[in-house]
């Protein structure tokens, strides 16, 4: 048999130190040499994303109280608990002891389950609907903090705790807002920093256009995709960037334009180090992180993951102060960056460097801020919002997509982490990018078979039906951004992709029809981190013009809500702790004013959020 393919082996393997992993891998591979492998077994052995069939663990994410006197039991009652458990989808009472759920059912059933154990009844939610704590499978706290803490001028409204930044829907509107932002700055040498620009809404932008706004003030425009920057002449000067510095730098030079002050994808490496000193000041970053916590809480988020964590010791201290603060009611989880770390230390040193980063905040009882062990983020092609994804049939205007990590190099990195037993999450947006990624996954499966590897196809913007079937065959998962269709199908129908490909973005129903696990994420700030809104996008696929883009790819309300609860937890390998309401799981809930199954589907995004419960503690949303 294939020893390394056994799920129990893999669970134990991920808990070992890196040297121990290498020794075990060598022994397992030697034992399994020459044994044929049946590819279908990859899928058949995969656990279903249903909390109802998962073993209940006594410890894990979030931890438990110290051993001693059993924690006090509180029975929460509600108009309805939506459990996301197939066997018992609804309840009216849930008992919580400390951070854990100990019983769920009717009030009489829960009391009976407690036996002689004393309890109190809390009727705070008697008129409310309570569901498992909402999960944003993938977002970027630093990007969210920084983009939403500068001048936001974007194609859509951004509703934040301090107010709403209204959309700029045309080139004239964008120019007017940019000029107004410049005019309100008091100091003539103060930076104008703004995020949200997109050429399809706001017209062409370059260094000359920004110099025309103000020829003496440094101006930095951060593209809506976060994968591009535009700088004016004073900004280039202030950052110390010269034309010579942008030359003879390989892919980075190819992805930059000095004359236009434009840097994208790999070209960001030429300007981001000095730019971050201006953009990511401690004051701005602290303000942005606090704003982000309030924003996420208001949207019912109780856990999120930052894939490809941007890490420095000083930044982590700030994370601990804000994201890990006692009153922050959510888990901030991270996985290591297989791009930046490998770029810095090379393949030979990558595993040691990744394990060292994970060791900064390993998953452990009582920890709110942590790295997931044995998981890594990789990148294939460019950003969809920049239309830099790699497309098999190209673009209508003839421009080309970009690779973030070229396929040959992606294969080398993927092989390293695959053979070390890591779960691999790969950013991919174009159907050509997906084709190359699936080729790599198939090759790795043939070389070194692994059951229940849960490789995650991240973003999943463009695909074909054949590729969806192949994802199923290879035993991978999909974590999609459903906002792509809502936010971009109208524009991309006219520019770049054409109607057929634009409307087919995010083939969520095809994924479900194939039996592939599907979760949703915001990729904040690529989309709002509002899980009910993401679910609404998946259910309705409505665009700003009011039309339904790709109606055949709409999913049910139940599937969409599972995508932001139990399926998201499954994609993290934490379905035994999060994502549904069942005994043994962490007591994380999102409290709603209306039943999301009872409202018309087009109103799903408007269901009011009363607050959350995090590790058994009640956190109402501030209405100030």
XYZ file of C-alpha atoms in Angstrom:
624
model
C 0.000 0.000 0.000
C 1.015 3.667 -0.298
C 1.917 4.504 3.296
C 2.223 8.249 2.623
C -1.251 8.336 1.062
C -2.986 7.219 4.245
C -4.982 10.156 5.732
C -4.034 9.181 9.290
C -0.361 9.161 8.260
C -0.764 12.616 6.696
C -2.410 14.053 9.843
C 0.427 12.772 12.020
C 3.025 13.773 9.427
C 1.973 17.432 9.471
C 2.620 17.622 13.215
C 6.266 16.520 12.903
C 9.299 18.756 12.714
C 10.835 19.269 9.282
C 13.801 16.886 9.844
C 11.415 14.221 11.128
C 9.152 14.746 8.113
C 12.053 14.129 5.761
C 13.033 10.892 7.541
C 9.454 9.615 7.520
C 8.998 10.540 3.862
C 12.095 8.599 2.845
C 10.896 5.514 4.699
C 7.343 5.769 3.360
C 8.477 6.180 -0.227
C 10.824 3.190 0.109
C 8.039 1.003 1.489
C 5.600 1.974 -1.251
C 8.040 1.688 -4.178
C 6.766 -0.430 -7.023
C 3.175 -0.602 -5.783
C 0.601 0.416 -8.417
C -1.755 3.274 -7.531
C -5.379 3.660 -8.606
C -6.049 7.341 -9.350
C -9.737 7.111 -8.447
C -8.735 6.384 -4.864
C -7.714 10.018 -4.460
C -11.350 11.058 -4.639
C -12.975 8.066 -3.003
C -10.920 8.415 0.188
C -11.529 12.149 0.564
C -13.679 13.107 3.554
C -16.937 14.852 2.771
C -17.279 18.479 3.777
C -20.023 17.784 6.292
C -19.482 18.330 9.963
C -22.077 15.639 10.695
C -19.686 12.811 9.783
C -16.457 14.202 11.233
C -14.873 12.951 14.417
C -15.118 15.368 17.337
C -11.748 16.366 18.684
C -11.076 17.194 22.323
C -8.592 19.954 21.483
C -7.531 22.084 18.552
C -8.093 25.494 17.031
C -8.696 28.073 19.722
C -7.961 25.625 22.528
C -9.870 24.918 25.714
C -9.816 26.116 29.262
C -7.265 24.702 31.656
C -7.979 21.285 33.079
C -9.812 21.581 36.408
C -13.304 22.741 37.266
C -15.573 22.197 34.244
C -16.531 25.518 32.655
C -20.002 26.907 33.309
C -22.647 25.764 30.836
C -24.844 28.301 29.063
C -27.811 27.209 26.978
C -28.465 29.742 24.210
C -31.965 29.657 22.783
C -32.937 31.131 19.408
C -35.820 31.257 16.984
C -33.675 28.905 14.924
C -30.129 27.634 14.825
C -28.995 26.748 11.302
C -26.449 24.038 12.050
C -25.093 23.098 8.571
C -25.222 19.502 9.829
C -26.916 17.216 7.287
C -28.335 14.913 9.950
C -29.835 17.663 12.111
C -30.001 20.906 10.092
C -31.941 22.934 12.677
C -32.089 23.405 16.439
C -33.658 25.829 18.903
C -31.126 25.484 21.720
C -27.364 25.048 21.932
C -25.382 24.419 25.102
C -21.909 25.949 25.360
C -19.272 25.225 27.982
C -16.336 27.607 27.764
C -15.313 27.679 24.099
C -17.041 24.446 23.073
C -20.493 23.346 22.017
C -21.653 20.479 24.220
C -25.205 19.852 22.975
C -27.663 21.029 20.307
C -31.340 20.326 19.690
C -34.583 21.388 21.313
C -34.392 22.941 24.774
C -35.679 19.735 26.338
C -33.180 17.632 24.371
C -30.288 19.849 25.404
C -31.309 19.816 29.068
C -31.554 16.032 28.933
C -28.111 15.790 27.346
C -26.627 17.836 30.197
C -28.063 15.522 32.825
C -27.249 16.796 36.308
C -24.721 19.352 35.121
C -25.813 22.872 36.177
C -26.594 25.447 33.500
C -28.074 28.870 32.842
C -30.387 29.770 29.970
C -29.561 32.851 27.866
C -32.485 34.140 25.783
C -30.572 36.985 24.113
C -31.159 35.359 20.722
C -34.753 34.261 21.330
C -35.995 36.227 18.311
C -32.857 35.753 16.197
C -31.533 33.307 13.625
C -28.140 31.863 14.534
C -25.835 30.095 12.106
C -22.242 28.851 12.264
C -19.723 31.660 12.451
C -19.170 33.006 8.939
C -15.756 32.318 7.415
C -13.869 34.297 4.791
C -11.723 31.531 3.345
C -9.109 33.923 1.936
C -8.404 37.614 2.476
C -5.425 39.904 2.966
C -5.442 41.855 6.239
C -2.475 44.069 5.360
C -3.839 44.895 1.908
C -7.293 45.427 3.384
C -5.859 47.655 6.085
C -3.755 49.747 3.714
C -6.081 50.100 0.721
C -9.087 51.027 2.843
C -7.049 53.488 4.930
C -6.075 55.722 1.977
C -8.242 57.735 -0.430
C -10.656 55.133 -1.854
C -11.785 55.965 -5.406
C -13.107 52.728 -6.884
C -15.688 51.508 -9.423
C -18.059 50.423 -6.623
C -19.183 51.728 -3.251
C -17.118 50.696 -0.227
C -19.111 50.717 3.011
C -16.693 50.999 5.943
C -17.167 51.666 9.669
C -16.315 55.351 9.233
C -18.625 55.929 6.270
C -19.202 55.044 2.638
C -16.780 55.780 -0.188
C -19.061 56.267 -3.185
C -18.220 54.793 -6.560
C -16.516 56.718 -9.350
C -18.065 55.250 -12.482
C -16.395 57.267 -15.245
C -13.118 58.894 -16.237
C -14.516 62.356 -15.503
C -15.743 61.305 -12.087
C -12.373 59.752 -11.270
C -10.439 62.863 -12.312
C -12.758 65.071 -10.281
C -12.306 62.917 -7.166
C -8.525 62.780 -7.635
C -8.300 66.574 -7.931
C -10.484 66.999 -4.846
C -8.265 64.611 -2.875
C -5.217 66.632 -3.899
C -6.842 69.917 -2.976
C -7.774 68.867 0.550
C -4.178 68.017 1.545
C -2.719 70.862 3.583
C 1.007 70.267 3.191
C 2.360 70.761 -0.354
C 4.799 67.845 0.001
C 2.321 65.417 1.599
C 1.775 62.209 -0.374
C -1.517 61.649 -2.163
C -2.154 57.920 -1.816
C -5.220 56.418 -3.428
C -6.585 52.980 -4.229
C -9.293 51.742 -6.596
C -8.339 52.973 -10.077
C -9.336 50.777 -13.028
C -8.873 51.780 -16.674
C -12.162 50.207 -17.826
C -14.058 52.657 -15.654
C -11.586 55.502 -15.216
C -9.733 55.772 -18.511
C -6.013 55.788 -19.233
C -3.640 56.876 -16.502
C 0.104 57.449 -16.588
C 2.866 59.562 -15.106
C 2.060 62.585 -17.270
C -1.611 62.537 -16.251
C -0.649 62.426 -12.578
C 1.900 65.213 -13.033
C -0.941 67.268 -14.471
C -2.913 66.792 -11.238
C 0.027 68.150 -9.251
C 3.587 68.486 -10.616
C 5.189 68.893 -7.174
C 3.246 66.573 -4.863
C 4.170 62.847 -4.843
C 1.154 60.853 -6.048
C 0.824 57.059 -5.916
C -2.209 55.380 -7.448
C -2.760 51.799 -6.340
C -4.727 49.830 -8.909
C -8.031 48.216 -7.933
C -6.341 44.809 -8.372
C -3.512 45.659 -5.918
C -1.173 44.179 -8.551
C -0.241 47.555 -10.142
C 0.989 51.021 -9.179
C 1.134 54.336 -11.067
C 3.605 56.973 -9.810
C 4.095 60.564 -10.864
C 7.506 62.183 -11.274
C 7.759 63.586 -7.709
C 6.848 60.143 -6.362
C 9.582 58.423 -8.363
C 12.051 61.033 -7.151
C 10.953 60.746 -3.525
C 11.316 56.966 -3.651
C 14.758 57.215 -5.256
C 13.723 55.134 -8.262
C 15.744 55.808 -11.407
C 15.309 54.536 -14.920
C 18.530 52.533 -14.633
C 17.077 50.659 -11.652
C 14.248 49.355 -13.848
C 16.530 47.944 -16.540
C 18.175 44.532 -16.936
C 16.015 42.994 -14.200
C 14.474 40.170 -16.246
C 10.736 39.658 -15.783
C 10.539 42.629 -13.395
C 11.796 44.969 -16.141
C 9.336 43.473 -18.621
C 6.513 44.227 -16.184
C 7.308 47.893 -15.665
C 7.191 51.076 -17.757
C 9.437 53.855 -16.514
C 8.137 56.462 -18.951
C 4.552 55.938 -17.803
C 5.428 55.420 -14.145
C 3.606 52.093 -14.299
C 4.659 48.959 -12.393
C 2.705 45.675 -12.394
C 3.073 42.078 -11.175
C 6.835 41.344 -10.988
C 7.593 44.994 -11.682
C 6.330 45.816 -8.195
C 9.553 44.299 -6.872
C 11.379 47.322 -8.277
C 9.463 49.884 -6.239
C 7.626 48.286 -3.320
C 10.406 48.370 -0.718
C 10.648 52.192 -0.643
C 6.912 52.506 -1.354
C 5.997 50.521 1.745
C 7.966 52.957 3.903
C 5.519 55.639 2.766
C 2.380 53.525 2.505
C 2.688 51.187 5.491
C 3.560 53.607 8.263
C 2.874 52.223 11.741
C 0.097 54.775 12.215
C -1.668 53.981 8.944
C -1.274 50.237 9.373
C -2.603 50.319 12.952
C -5.581 52.439 11.930
C -6.277 50.208 8.939
C -6.095 46.953 10.926
C -8.456 48.291 13.594
C -10.847 49.479 10.901
C -10.648 46.073 9.233
C -11.505 44.229 12.463
C -14.585 46.427 12.929
C -15.534 45.952 9.293
C -15.216 42.158 9.419
C -17.146 41.921 12.670
C -19.969 44.039 11.256
C -20.179 41.533 8.391
C -20.377 38.543 10.741
C -16.899 37.132 10.075
C -15.548 34.912 12.871
C -12.504 33.438 11.093
C -10.398 34.249 8.058
C -7.167 33.127 6.445
C -4.347 35.233 5.007
C -2.688 33.092 2.303
C 0.896 33.950 1.508
C 1.342 35.982 4.675
C 3.289 39.228 4.439
C 5.504 38.784 7.478
C 8.091 40.834 9.334
C 8.774 40.659 13.097
C 7.547 44.228 13.612
C 4.404 43.597 11.589
C 3.681 40.455 13.597
C 3.913 42.441 16.847
C 1.255 44.765 15.471
C -0.854 41.768 14.431
C -0.636 40.416 17.974
C -1.663 43.779 19.444
C -4.682 44.265 17.157
C -5.706 41.004 15.467
C -4.842 38.947 18.548
C -6.277 41.375 21.102
C -8.617 39.878 23.742
C -11.598 41.821 22.386
C -11.015 40.899 18.719
C -13.803 38.355 18.075
C -12.304 36.294 15.245
C -9.486 33.958 14.299
C -6.722 35.401 12.123
C -5.040 32.429 10.463
C -2.144 32.427 8.016
C -0.311 30.177 5.578
C 3.215 30.740 4.362
C 4.136 32.385 1.058
C 5.703 30.018 -1.460
C 6.611 32.902 -3.731
C 8.413 35.409 -1.527
C 10.140 32.872 0.723
C 11.475 30.813 -2.183
C 12.526 33.963 -4.035
C 14.502 34.987 -0.964
C 16.204 31.730 0.058
C 15.946 29.475 -3.015
C 14.456 26.004 -3.297
C 17.160 24.337 -1.218
C 16.412 26.445 1.825
C 12.680 26.909 1.287
C 11.309 24.143 3.516
C 13.439 25.208 6.475
C 12.446 28.862 5.954
C 8.749 28.012 5.690
C 8.861 25.886 8.843
C 10.667 28.695 10.647
C 7.905 31.129 9.712
C 5.178 28.719 10.829
C 7.022 28.356 14.150
C 6.483 32.075 14.825
C 2.855 31.337 15.736
C 2.108 27.624 15.457
C -1.434 26.389 15.768
C -1.923 25.688 19.472
C -4.632 25.680 22.169
C -5.556 29.186 23.268
C -4.053 30.889 20.231
C -6.178 33.289 18.180
C -3.464 34.352 15.729
C -1.661 31.427 14.087
C -0.038 29.821 11.058
C -1.598 26.635 9.732
C 1.055 23.902 9.628
C 1.778 22.064 6.407
C 0.021 24.551 4.095
C 1.565 26.817 1.429
C 0.444 29.472 -1.055
C 1.688 29.442 -4.664
C 0.854 31.632 -7.668
C 0.262 30.865 -11.331
C -0.916 33.731 -13.544
C -1.733 37.417 -13.216
C -4.614 39.323 -11.670
C -8.098 39.036 -13.163
C -8.924 42.610 -12.183
C -6.000 43.809 -14.304
C -6.979 41.376 -17.083
C -3.546 39.804 -16.761
C -4.784 36.233 -16.321
C -3.424 33.811 -18.903
C -6.187 32.896 -21.388
C -6.018 29.986 -23.845
C -7.644 32.033 -26.611
C -6.089 35.368 -25.698
C -7.880 38.707 -25.428
C -10.109 40.532 -27.908
C -7.702 43.471 -28.121
C -4.630 41.266 -28.566
C -2.900 42.013 -25.266
C -1.259 39.186 -23.347
C -1.636 37.883 -19.834
C 1.273 37.533 -17.432
C 2.752 34.789 -15.308
C 3.444 35.521 -11.652
C 5.415 32.288 -11.408
C 6.118 30.805 -14.870
C 4.834 27.222 -15.282
C 8.238 25.499 -15.183
C 9.190 27.285 -11.993
C 5.718 26.720 -10.517
C 6.165 23.006 -11.130
C 9.499 22.981 -9.289
C 8.054 24.758 -6.283
C 4.884 22.684 -6.250
C 6.919 19.459 -6.374
C 9.016 20.542 -3.398
C 6.001 21.178 -1.187
C 3.903 18.319 -2.563
C 6.620 15.781 -1.770
C 6.957 17.257 1.728
C 3.262 16.596 2.365
C 1.992 20.182 2.217
C -1.509 21.209 1.261
C -1.030 23.597 -1.677
C -3.269 26.620 -2.318
C -2.601 28.088 -5.790
C -3.734 31.478 -7.066
C -4.940 31.007 -10.647
C -7.294 33.116 -12.767
C -7.099 32.257 -16.479
C -8.110 29.033 -18.210
C -4.550 28.686 -19.564
C -3.192 29.210 -16.055
C -5.604 26.561 -14.785
C -4.580 24.153 -17.558
C -0.914 24.469 -16.593
C -1.727 24.053 -12.909
C -3.785 20.905 -13.529
C -0.969 19.499 -15.668
C 1.382 20.006 -12.723
C -1.045 18.477 -10.253
C -1.547 15.446 -12.469
C 2.197 14.973 -12.856
C 2.806 15.224 -9.109
C -0.001 12.768 -8.387
C 1.584 10.277 -10.768
C 5.078 10.725 -9.318
C 4.116 10.666 -5.669
C 0.469 9.729 -5.071
C -1.297 11.339 -2.110
C -4.849 10.754 -0.952
C -6.904 13.632 0.463
C -4.273 16.192 -0.511
C -6.950 18.904 -0.760
C -5.014 21.052 -3.208
C -7.024 24.260 -3.491
C -7.720 26.014 -6.795
C -7.857 29.613 -5.582
C -9.975 32.328 -7.290
C -11.079 30.101 -10.217
C -12.084 32.980 -12.482
C -11.919 31.335 -15.915
C -12.248 27.646 -16.720
C -13.785 25.126 -19.103
C -16.201 22.304 -18.343
C -13.476 19.769 -19.132
C -11.198 21.435 -16.610
C -13.877 21.232 -13.908
C -14.207 17.495 -14.548
C -10.427 17.217 -14.337
C -10.388 19.009 -10.977
C -12.766 16.338 -9.698
C -10.641 13.529 -11.106
C -7.498 14.923 -9.482
C -9.104 15.292 -6.055
C -8.651 19.064 -5.791
C -10.964 21.644 -4.203
C -12.170 25.023 -5.459
C -12.235 28.233 -3.450
C -13.819 30.787 -5.770
C -14.397 34.516 -5.667
C -18.043 34.889 -6.745
C -17.741 38.673 -6.919
C -15.832 38.412 -10.192
C -19.064 37.786 -12.072
C -21.024 40.503 -10.281
C -18.309 43.133 -10.466
C -16.698 42.508 -13.837
C -18.859 40.462 -16.237
C -20.457 43.565 -17.782
C -17.163 45.316 -18.540
C -15.319 42.157 -19.542
C -18.106 41.262 -21.954
C -17.287 44.429 -23.871
C -13.525 44.511 -23.320
C -11.025 41.682 -23.165
C -13.075 38.501 -22.886
C -16.306 38.947 -24.805
C -19.799 37.960 -23.593
C -19.459 34.170 -23.564
C -16.267 33.949 -21.511
C -17.182 36.868 -19.245
C -20.534 35.375 -18.295
C -18.999 31.936 -17.675
C -16.595 33.260 -15.046
C -16.703 31.310 -11.766
C -18.436 28.081 -12.910
C -19.696 27.372 -9.396
C -22.693 25.210 -10.348
C -20.491 23.088 -12.608
C -18.132 22.565 -9.672
C -20.975 21.406 -7.443
C -22.465 19.204 -10.167
C -19.126 17.390 -10.356
C -19.116 16.866 -6.589
C -16.085 19.106 -6.058
C -16.038 20.889 -2.662
C -16.696 24.625 -3.170
C -15.908 27.477 -0.793
C -16.139 31.228 -1.303
C -13.699 33.977 -0.377
C -13.450 37.731 -0.807
C -9.699 38.088 -1.373
C -10.248 41.439 0.374
C -9.744 44.060 -0.984
C -10.569 42.369 -4.321
C -14.145 42.035 -3.079
C -15.949 43.119 0.082
C -15.340 40.739 2.983
C -19.044 40.213 3.595
C -19.843 36.491 3.413
C -23.597 36.983 2.998
C -22.860 39.322 0.109
C -20.523 36.739 -1.428
C -23.271 34.137 -1.021
C -25.686 36.560 -2.710
C -23.256 36.923 -5.625
C -23.132 33.156 -6.070
C -26.898 32.715 -5.817
C -27.908 35.582 -8.112
C -24.945 36.465 -10.409
C -26.508 39.899 -10.870
C -24.377 42.602 -12.483
C -24.601 46.396 -12.037
C -26.610 46.579 -15.275
C -29.286 44.400 -13.653
C -28.786 41.320 -15.807
C -27.966 37.765 -14.718
C -24.563 36.717 -16.055
C -24.448 32.978 -16.740
C -27.746 31.998 -15.097
C -26.912 28.307 -15.466
C -24.029 28.818 -13.002
C -26.213 30.104 -10.149
C -26.088 28.002 -6.987
C -28.703 27.377 -4.305
C -28.894 29.434 -1.114
C -27.899 26.332 0.851
C -24.807 25.718 -1.309
C -23.775 29.371 -1.030
C -24.143 29.393 2.768
C -22.172 26.160 3.040
C -19.463 27.835 0.936
C -18.942 30.444 3.685
C -19.202 28.004 6.599
C -18.481 24.261 6.557
C -16.902 24.110 3.077
C -14.548 26.963 3.934
C -13.537 25.122 7.106
C -13.018 21.944 5.070
C -10.640 23.741 2.722
C -8.504 24.586 5.770
C -8.675 21.022 7.183
C -10.647 22.396 10.137
C -14.118 21.029 9.437
C -13.904 19.115 12.715
C -13.678 22.398 14.654
C -15.412 25.123 12.650
C -18.139 25.623 10.073
C -21.140 23.922 11.678
C -22.954 23.768 15.009
C -22.388 20.398 16.648
C -21.075 19.012 19.949
C -17.307 19.254 20.227
C -16.896 22.211 17.881
C -15.805 25.742 18.741
C -18.750 27.939 19.784
C -18.476 30.477 16.951
C -21.838 31.784 15.692
C -23.138 34.597 13.503
C -26.427 36.064 14.720
C -28.914 37.298 12.118
C -32.139 39.263 12.279
C -33.751 37.246 9.457
C -33.690 33.693 8.173
C -31.444 33.632 5.054
C -33.406 30.650 3.721
C -36.733 32.496 4.056
C -35.945 35.838 2.421
C -36.135 36.175 -1.376
C -32.740 35.152 -2.837
C -32.132 38.625 -4.240
C -32.344 39.989 -0.664
C -29.799 37.600 0.849
C -27.105 40.291 1.025
C -29.447 42.562 2.992
C -30.069 40.205 5.922
C -29.068 42.291 8.976
C -26.280 40.979 11.198
C -26.918 41.455 14.918
C -23.496 40.308 16.024
C -21.387 37.222 16.632
C -20.470 34.705 19.295
C -16.758 33.934 19.413
C -15.459 31.095 21.574
C -18.682 31.249 23.574
C -18.578 35.028 24.207
C -21.267 37.319 22.809
C -20.104 40.265 20.673
C -22.919 42.528 19.421
C -22.110 44.741 16.451
C -21.655 48.335 17.545
C -24.364 50.582 16.150
C -22.494 53.831 16.937
